[in-house]
mmCIF file of N, CA, C and O in Angstrom:
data_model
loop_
_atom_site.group_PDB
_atom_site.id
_atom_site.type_symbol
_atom_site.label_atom_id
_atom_site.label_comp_id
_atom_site.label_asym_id
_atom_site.label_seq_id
_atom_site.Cartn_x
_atom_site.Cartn_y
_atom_site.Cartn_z
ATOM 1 N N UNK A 100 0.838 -1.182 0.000
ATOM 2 C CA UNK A 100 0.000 0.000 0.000
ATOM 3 C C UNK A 100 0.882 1.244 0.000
ATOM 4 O O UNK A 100 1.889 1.196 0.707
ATOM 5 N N UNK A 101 0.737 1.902 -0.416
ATOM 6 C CA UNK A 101 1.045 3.687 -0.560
ATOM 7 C C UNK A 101 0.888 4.314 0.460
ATOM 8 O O UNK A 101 -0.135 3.944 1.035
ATOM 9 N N UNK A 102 1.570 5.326 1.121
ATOM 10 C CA UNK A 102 1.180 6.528 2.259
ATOM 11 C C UNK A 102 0.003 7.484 2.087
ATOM 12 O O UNK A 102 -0.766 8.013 2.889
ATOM 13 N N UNK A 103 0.135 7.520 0.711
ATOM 14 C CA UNK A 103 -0.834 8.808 0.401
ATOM 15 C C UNK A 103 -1.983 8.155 -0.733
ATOM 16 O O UNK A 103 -1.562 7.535 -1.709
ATOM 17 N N UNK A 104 -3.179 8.317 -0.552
ATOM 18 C CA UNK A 104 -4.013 8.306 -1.796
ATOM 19 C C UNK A 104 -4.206 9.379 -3.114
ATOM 20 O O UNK A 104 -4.857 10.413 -2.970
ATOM 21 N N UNK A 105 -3.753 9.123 -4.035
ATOM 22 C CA UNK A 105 -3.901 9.429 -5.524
ATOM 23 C C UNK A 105 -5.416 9.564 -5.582
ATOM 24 O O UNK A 105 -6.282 8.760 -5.237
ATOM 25 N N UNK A 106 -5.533 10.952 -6.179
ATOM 26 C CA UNK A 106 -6.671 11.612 -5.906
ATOM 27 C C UNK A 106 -7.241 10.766 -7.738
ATOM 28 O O UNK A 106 -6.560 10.705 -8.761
ATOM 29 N N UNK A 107 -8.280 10.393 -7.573
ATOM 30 C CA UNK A 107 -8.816 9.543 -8.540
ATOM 31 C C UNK A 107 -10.474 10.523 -9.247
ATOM 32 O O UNK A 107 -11.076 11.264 -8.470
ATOM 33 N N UNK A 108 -10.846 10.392 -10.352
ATOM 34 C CA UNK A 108 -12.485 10.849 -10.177
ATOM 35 C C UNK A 108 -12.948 10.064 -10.332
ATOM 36 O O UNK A 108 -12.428 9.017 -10.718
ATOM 37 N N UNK A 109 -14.409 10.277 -10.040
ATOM 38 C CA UNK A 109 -15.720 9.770 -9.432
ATOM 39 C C UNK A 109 -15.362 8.250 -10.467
ATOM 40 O O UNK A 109 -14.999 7.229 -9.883
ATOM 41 N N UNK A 110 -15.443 8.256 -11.290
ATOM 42 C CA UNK A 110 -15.976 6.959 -12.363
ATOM 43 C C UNK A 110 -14.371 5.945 -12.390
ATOM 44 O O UNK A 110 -13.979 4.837 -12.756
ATOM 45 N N UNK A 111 -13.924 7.020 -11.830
ATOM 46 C CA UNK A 111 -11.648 6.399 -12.210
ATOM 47 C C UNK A 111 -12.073 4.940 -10.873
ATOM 48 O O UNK A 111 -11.931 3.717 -10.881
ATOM 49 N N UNK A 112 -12.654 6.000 -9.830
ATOM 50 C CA UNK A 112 -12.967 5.302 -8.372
ATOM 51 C C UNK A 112 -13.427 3.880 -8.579
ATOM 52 O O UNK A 112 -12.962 2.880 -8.033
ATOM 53 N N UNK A 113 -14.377 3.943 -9.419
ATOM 54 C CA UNK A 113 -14.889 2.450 -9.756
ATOM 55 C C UNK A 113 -14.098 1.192 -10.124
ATOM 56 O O UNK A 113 -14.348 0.052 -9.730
ATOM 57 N N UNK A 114 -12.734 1.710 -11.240
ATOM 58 C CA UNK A 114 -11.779 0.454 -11.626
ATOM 59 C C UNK A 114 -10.618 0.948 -10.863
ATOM 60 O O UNK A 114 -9.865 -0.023 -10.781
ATOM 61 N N UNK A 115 -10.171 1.790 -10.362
ATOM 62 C CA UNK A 115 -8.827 2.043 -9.739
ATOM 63 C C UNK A 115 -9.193 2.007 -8.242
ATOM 64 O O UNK A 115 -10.138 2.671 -7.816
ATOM 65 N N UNK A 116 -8.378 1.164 -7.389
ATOM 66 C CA UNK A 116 -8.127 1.562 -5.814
ATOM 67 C C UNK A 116 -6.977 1.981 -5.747
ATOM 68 O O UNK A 116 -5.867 1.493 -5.960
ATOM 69 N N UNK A 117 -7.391 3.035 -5.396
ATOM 70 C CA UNK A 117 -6.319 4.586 -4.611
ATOM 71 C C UNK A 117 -5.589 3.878 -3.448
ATOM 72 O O UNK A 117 -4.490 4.402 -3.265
ATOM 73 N N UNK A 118 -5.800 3.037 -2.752
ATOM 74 C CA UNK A 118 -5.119 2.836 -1.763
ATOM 75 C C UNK A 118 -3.424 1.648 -2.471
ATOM 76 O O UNK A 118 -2.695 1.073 -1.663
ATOM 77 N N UNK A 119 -3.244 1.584 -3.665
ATOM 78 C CA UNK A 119 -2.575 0.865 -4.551
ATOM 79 C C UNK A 119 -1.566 1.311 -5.221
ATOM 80 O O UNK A 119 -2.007 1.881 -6.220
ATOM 81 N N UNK A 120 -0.242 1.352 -5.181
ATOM 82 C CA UNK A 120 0.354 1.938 -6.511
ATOM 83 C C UNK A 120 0.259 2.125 -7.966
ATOM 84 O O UNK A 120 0.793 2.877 -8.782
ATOM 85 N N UNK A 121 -0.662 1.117 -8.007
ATOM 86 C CA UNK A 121 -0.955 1.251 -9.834
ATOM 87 C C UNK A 121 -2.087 2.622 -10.106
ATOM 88 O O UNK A 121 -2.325 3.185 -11.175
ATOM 89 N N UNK A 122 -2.618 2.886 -8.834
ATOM 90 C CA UNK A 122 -3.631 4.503 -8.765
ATOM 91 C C UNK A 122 -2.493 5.542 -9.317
ATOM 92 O O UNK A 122 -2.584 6.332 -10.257
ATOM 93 N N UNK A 123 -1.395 5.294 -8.439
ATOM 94 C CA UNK A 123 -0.148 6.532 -8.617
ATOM 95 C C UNK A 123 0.241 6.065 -10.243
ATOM 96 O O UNK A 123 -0.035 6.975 -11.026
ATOM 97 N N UNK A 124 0.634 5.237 -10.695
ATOM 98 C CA UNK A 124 1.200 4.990 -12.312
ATOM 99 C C UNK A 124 -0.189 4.979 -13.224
ATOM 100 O O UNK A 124 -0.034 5.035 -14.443
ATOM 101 N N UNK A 125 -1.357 4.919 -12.765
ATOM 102 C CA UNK A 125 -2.770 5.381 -13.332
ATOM 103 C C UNK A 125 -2.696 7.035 -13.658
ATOM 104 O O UNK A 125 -2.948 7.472 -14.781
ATOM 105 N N UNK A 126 -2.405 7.695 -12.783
ATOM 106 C CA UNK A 126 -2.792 8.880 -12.702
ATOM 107 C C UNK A 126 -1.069 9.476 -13.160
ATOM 108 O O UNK A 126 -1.203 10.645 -13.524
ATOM 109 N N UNK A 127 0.133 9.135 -13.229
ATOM 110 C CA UNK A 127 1.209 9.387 -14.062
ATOM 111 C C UNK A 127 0.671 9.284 -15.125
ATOM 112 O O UNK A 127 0.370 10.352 -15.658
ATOM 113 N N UNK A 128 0.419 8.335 -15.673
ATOM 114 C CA UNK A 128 0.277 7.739 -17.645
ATOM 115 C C UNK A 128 -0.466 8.957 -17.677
ATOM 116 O O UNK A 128 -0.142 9.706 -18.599
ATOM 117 N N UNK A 129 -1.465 9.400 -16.848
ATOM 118 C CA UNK A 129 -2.639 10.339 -17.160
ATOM 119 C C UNK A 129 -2.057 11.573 -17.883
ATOM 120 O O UNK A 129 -2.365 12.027 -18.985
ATOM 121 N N UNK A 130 -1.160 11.993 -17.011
ATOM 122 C CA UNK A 130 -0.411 12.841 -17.375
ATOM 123 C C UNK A 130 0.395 13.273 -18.859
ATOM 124 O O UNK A 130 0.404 14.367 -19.423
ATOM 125 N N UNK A 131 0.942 12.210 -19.185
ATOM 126 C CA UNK A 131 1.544 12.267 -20.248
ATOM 127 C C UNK A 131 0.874 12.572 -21.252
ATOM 128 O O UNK A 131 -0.355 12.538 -21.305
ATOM 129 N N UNK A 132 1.786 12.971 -22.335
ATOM 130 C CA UNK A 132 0.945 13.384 -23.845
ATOM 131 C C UNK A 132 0.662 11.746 -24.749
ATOM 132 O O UNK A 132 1.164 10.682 -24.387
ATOM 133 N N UNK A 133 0.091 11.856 -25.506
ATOM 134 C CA UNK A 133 -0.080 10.685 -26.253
ATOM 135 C C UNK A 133 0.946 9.614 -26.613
ATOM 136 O O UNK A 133 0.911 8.393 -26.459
ATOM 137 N N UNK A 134 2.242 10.748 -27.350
ATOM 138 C CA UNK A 134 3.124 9.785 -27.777
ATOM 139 C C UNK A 134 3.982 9.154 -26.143
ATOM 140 O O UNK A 134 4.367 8.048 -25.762
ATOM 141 N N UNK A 135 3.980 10.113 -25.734
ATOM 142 C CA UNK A 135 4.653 9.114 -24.302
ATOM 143 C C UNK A 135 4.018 8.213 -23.661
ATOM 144 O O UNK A 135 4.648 7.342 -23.062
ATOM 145 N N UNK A 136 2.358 8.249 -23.660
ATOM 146 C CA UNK A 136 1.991 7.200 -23.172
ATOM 147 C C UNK A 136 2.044 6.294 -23.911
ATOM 148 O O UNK A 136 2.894 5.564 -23.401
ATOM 149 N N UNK A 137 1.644 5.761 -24.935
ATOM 150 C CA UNK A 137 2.131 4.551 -25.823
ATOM 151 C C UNK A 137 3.622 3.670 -25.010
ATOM 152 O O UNK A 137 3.679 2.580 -24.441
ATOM 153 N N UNK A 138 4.641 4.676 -25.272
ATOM 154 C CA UNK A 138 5.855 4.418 -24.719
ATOM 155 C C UNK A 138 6.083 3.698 -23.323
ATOM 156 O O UNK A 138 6.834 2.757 -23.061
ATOM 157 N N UNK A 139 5.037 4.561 -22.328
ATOM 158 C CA UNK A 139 4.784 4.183 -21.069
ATOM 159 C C UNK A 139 4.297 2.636 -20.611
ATOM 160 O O UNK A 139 4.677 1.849 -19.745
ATOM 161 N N UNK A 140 3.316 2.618 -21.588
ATOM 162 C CA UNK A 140 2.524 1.600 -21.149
ATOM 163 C C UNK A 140 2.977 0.359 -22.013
ATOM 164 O O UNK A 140 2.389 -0.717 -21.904
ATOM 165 N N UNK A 141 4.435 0.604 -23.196
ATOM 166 C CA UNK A 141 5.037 -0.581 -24.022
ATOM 167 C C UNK A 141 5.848 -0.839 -22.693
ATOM 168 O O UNK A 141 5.739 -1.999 -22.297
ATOM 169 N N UNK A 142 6.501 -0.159 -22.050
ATOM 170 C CA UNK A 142 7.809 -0.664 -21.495
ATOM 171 C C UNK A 142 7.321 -1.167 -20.329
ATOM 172 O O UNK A 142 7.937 -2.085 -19.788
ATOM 173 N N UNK A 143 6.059 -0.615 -19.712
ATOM 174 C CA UNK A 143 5.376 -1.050 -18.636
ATOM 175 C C UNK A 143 5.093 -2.844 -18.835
ATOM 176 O O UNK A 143 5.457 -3.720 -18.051
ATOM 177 N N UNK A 144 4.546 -2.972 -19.773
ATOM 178 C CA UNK A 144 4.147 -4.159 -20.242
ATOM 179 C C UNK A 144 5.588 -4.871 -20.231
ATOM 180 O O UNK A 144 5.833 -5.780 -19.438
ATOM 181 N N UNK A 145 6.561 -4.379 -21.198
ATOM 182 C CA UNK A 145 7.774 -5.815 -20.925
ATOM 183 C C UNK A 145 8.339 -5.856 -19.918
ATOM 184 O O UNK A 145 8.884 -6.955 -19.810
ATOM 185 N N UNK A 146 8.589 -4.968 -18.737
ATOM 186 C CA UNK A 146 9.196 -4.827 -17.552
ATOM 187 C C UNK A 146 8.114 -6.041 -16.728
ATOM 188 O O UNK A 146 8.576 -6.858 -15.931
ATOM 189 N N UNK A 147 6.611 -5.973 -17.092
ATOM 190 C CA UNK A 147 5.850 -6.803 -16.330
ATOM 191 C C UNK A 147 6.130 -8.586 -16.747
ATOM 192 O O UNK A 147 6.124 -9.561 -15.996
ATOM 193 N N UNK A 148 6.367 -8.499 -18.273
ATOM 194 C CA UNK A 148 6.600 -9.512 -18.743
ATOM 195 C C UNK A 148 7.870 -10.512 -18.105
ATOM 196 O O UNK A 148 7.850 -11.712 -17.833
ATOM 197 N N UNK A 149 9.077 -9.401 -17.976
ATOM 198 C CA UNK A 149 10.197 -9.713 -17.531
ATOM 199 C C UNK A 149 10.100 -10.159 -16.069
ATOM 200 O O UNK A 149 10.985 -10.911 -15.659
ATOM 201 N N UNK A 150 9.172 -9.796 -15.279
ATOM 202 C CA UNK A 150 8.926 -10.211 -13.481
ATOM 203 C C UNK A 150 7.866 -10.639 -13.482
ATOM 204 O O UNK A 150 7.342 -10.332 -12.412
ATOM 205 N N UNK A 151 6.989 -11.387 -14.295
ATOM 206 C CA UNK A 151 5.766 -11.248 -14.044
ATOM 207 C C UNK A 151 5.566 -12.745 -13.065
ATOM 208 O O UNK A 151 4.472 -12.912 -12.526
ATOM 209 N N UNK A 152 6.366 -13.508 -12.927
ATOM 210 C CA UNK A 152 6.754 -14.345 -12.182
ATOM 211 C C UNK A 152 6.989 -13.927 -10.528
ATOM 212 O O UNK A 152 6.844 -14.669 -9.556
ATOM 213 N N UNK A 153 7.410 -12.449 -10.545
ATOM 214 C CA UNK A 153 7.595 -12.515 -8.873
ATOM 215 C C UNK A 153 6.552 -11.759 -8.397
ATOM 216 O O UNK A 153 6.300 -11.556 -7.209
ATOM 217 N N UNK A 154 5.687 -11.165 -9.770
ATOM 218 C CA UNK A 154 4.966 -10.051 -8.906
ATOM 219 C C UNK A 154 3.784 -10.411 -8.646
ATOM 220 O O UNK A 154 3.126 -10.932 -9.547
ATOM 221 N N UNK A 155 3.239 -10.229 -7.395
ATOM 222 C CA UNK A 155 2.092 -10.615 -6.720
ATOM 223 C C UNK A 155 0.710 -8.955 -7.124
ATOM 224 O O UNK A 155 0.436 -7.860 -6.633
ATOM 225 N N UNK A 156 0.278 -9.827 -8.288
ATOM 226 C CA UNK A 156 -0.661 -8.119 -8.874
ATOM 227 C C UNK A 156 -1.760 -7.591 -7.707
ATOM 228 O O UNK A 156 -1.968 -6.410 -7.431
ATOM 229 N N UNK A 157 -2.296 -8.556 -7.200
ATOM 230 C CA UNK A 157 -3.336 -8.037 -6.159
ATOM 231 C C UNK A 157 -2.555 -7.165 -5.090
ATOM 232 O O UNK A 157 -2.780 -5.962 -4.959
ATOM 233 N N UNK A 158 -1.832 -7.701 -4.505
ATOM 234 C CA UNK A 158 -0.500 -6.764 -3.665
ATOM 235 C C UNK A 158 -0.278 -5.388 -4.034
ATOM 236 O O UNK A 158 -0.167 -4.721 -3.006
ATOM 237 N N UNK A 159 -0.148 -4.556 -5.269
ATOM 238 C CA UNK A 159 0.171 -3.595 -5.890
ATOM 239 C C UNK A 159 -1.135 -3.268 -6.475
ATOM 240 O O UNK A 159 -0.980 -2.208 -7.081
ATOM 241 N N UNK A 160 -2.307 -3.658 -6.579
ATOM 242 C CA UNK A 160 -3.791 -2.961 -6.555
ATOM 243 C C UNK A 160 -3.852 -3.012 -8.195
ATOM 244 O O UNK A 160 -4.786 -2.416 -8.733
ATOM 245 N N UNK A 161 -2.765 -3.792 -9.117
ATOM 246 C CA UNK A 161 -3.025 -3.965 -10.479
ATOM 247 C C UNK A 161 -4.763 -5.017 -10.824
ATOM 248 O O UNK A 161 -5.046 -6.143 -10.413
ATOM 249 N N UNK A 162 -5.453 -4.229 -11.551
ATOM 250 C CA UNK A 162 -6.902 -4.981 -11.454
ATOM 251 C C UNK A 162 -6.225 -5.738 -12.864
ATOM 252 O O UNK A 162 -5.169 -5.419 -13.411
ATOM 253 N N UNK A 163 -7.319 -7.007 -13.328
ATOM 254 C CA UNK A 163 -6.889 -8.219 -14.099
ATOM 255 C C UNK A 163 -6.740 -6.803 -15.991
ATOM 256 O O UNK A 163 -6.058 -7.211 -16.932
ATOM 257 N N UNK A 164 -7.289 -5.721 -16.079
ATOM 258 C CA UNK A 164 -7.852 -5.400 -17.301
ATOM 259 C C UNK A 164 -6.738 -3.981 -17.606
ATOM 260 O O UNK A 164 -6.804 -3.051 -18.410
ATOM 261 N N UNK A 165 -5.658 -4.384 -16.459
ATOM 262 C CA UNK A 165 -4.824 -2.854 -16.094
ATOM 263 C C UNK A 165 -3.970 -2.580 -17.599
ATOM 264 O O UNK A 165 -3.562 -1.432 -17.423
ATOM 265 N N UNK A 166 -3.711 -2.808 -18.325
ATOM 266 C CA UNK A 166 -3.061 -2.256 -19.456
ATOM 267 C C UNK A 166 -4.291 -1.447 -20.227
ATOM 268 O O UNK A 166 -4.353 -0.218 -20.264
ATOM 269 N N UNK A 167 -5.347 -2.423 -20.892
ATOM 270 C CA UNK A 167 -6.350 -1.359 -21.521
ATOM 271 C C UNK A 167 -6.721 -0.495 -20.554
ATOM 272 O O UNK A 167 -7.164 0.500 -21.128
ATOM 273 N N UNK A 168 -6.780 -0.333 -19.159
ATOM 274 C CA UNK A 168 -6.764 0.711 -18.430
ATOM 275 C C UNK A 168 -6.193 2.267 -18.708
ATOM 276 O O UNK A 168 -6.837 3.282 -18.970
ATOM 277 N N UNK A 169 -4.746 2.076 -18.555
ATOM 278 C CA UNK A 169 -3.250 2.923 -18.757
ATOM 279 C C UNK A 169 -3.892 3.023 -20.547
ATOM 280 O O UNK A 169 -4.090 4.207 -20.820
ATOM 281 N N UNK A 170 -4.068 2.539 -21.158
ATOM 282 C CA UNK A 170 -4.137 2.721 -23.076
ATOM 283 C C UNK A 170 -5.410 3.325 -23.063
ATOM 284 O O UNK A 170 -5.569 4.170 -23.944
ATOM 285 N N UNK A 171 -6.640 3.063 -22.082
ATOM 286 C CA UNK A 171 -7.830 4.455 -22.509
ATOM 287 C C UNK A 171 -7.724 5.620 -21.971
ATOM 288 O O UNK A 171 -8.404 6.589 -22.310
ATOM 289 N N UNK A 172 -6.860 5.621 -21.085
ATOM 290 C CA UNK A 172 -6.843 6.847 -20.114
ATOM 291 C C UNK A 172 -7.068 8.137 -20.479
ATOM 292 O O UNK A 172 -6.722 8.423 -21.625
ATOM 293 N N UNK A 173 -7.615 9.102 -19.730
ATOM 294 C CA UNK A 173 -7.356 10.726 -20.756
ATOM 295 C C UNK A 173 -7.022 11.459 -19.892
ATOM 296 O O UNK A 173 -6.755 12.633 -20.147
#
């Protein structure tokens, strides 16, 4: 869990828990302009690919649908 909650809106609230780090890299990607998010969410993906063996997703608040998540974002 995180110290601080990532301020989320009303409808974000529904698929993202704020109490999670993937709220904080939810609301980064948000940030970015188009072409960086693409970028964001390629390297995100092989870095996951590369550990995806140690990482425990429920632990880190990643929901099962989290990439098309980060790719609709606005």
């Amino acid at each position: 869990m995180i110290t601080f909650k990532p301020r989320l809106f009303k409808k974000e609230k529904e698929q993202v828990d704020n109490r999670y780090i993937f709220a904080a890299i939810y609301i980064m990607q948000r940030l970015l302009i188009n072409m960086e998010k693409t970028r964001f969410v390629t390297d995100l993906e092989a870095l996951i690919l590369e550990y995806e063996d140690s990482i425990e997703f429920s632990h880190i608040g990643f929901p099962p649908n989290w990439s098309e998540l980060l790719k609709n974002s606005k």
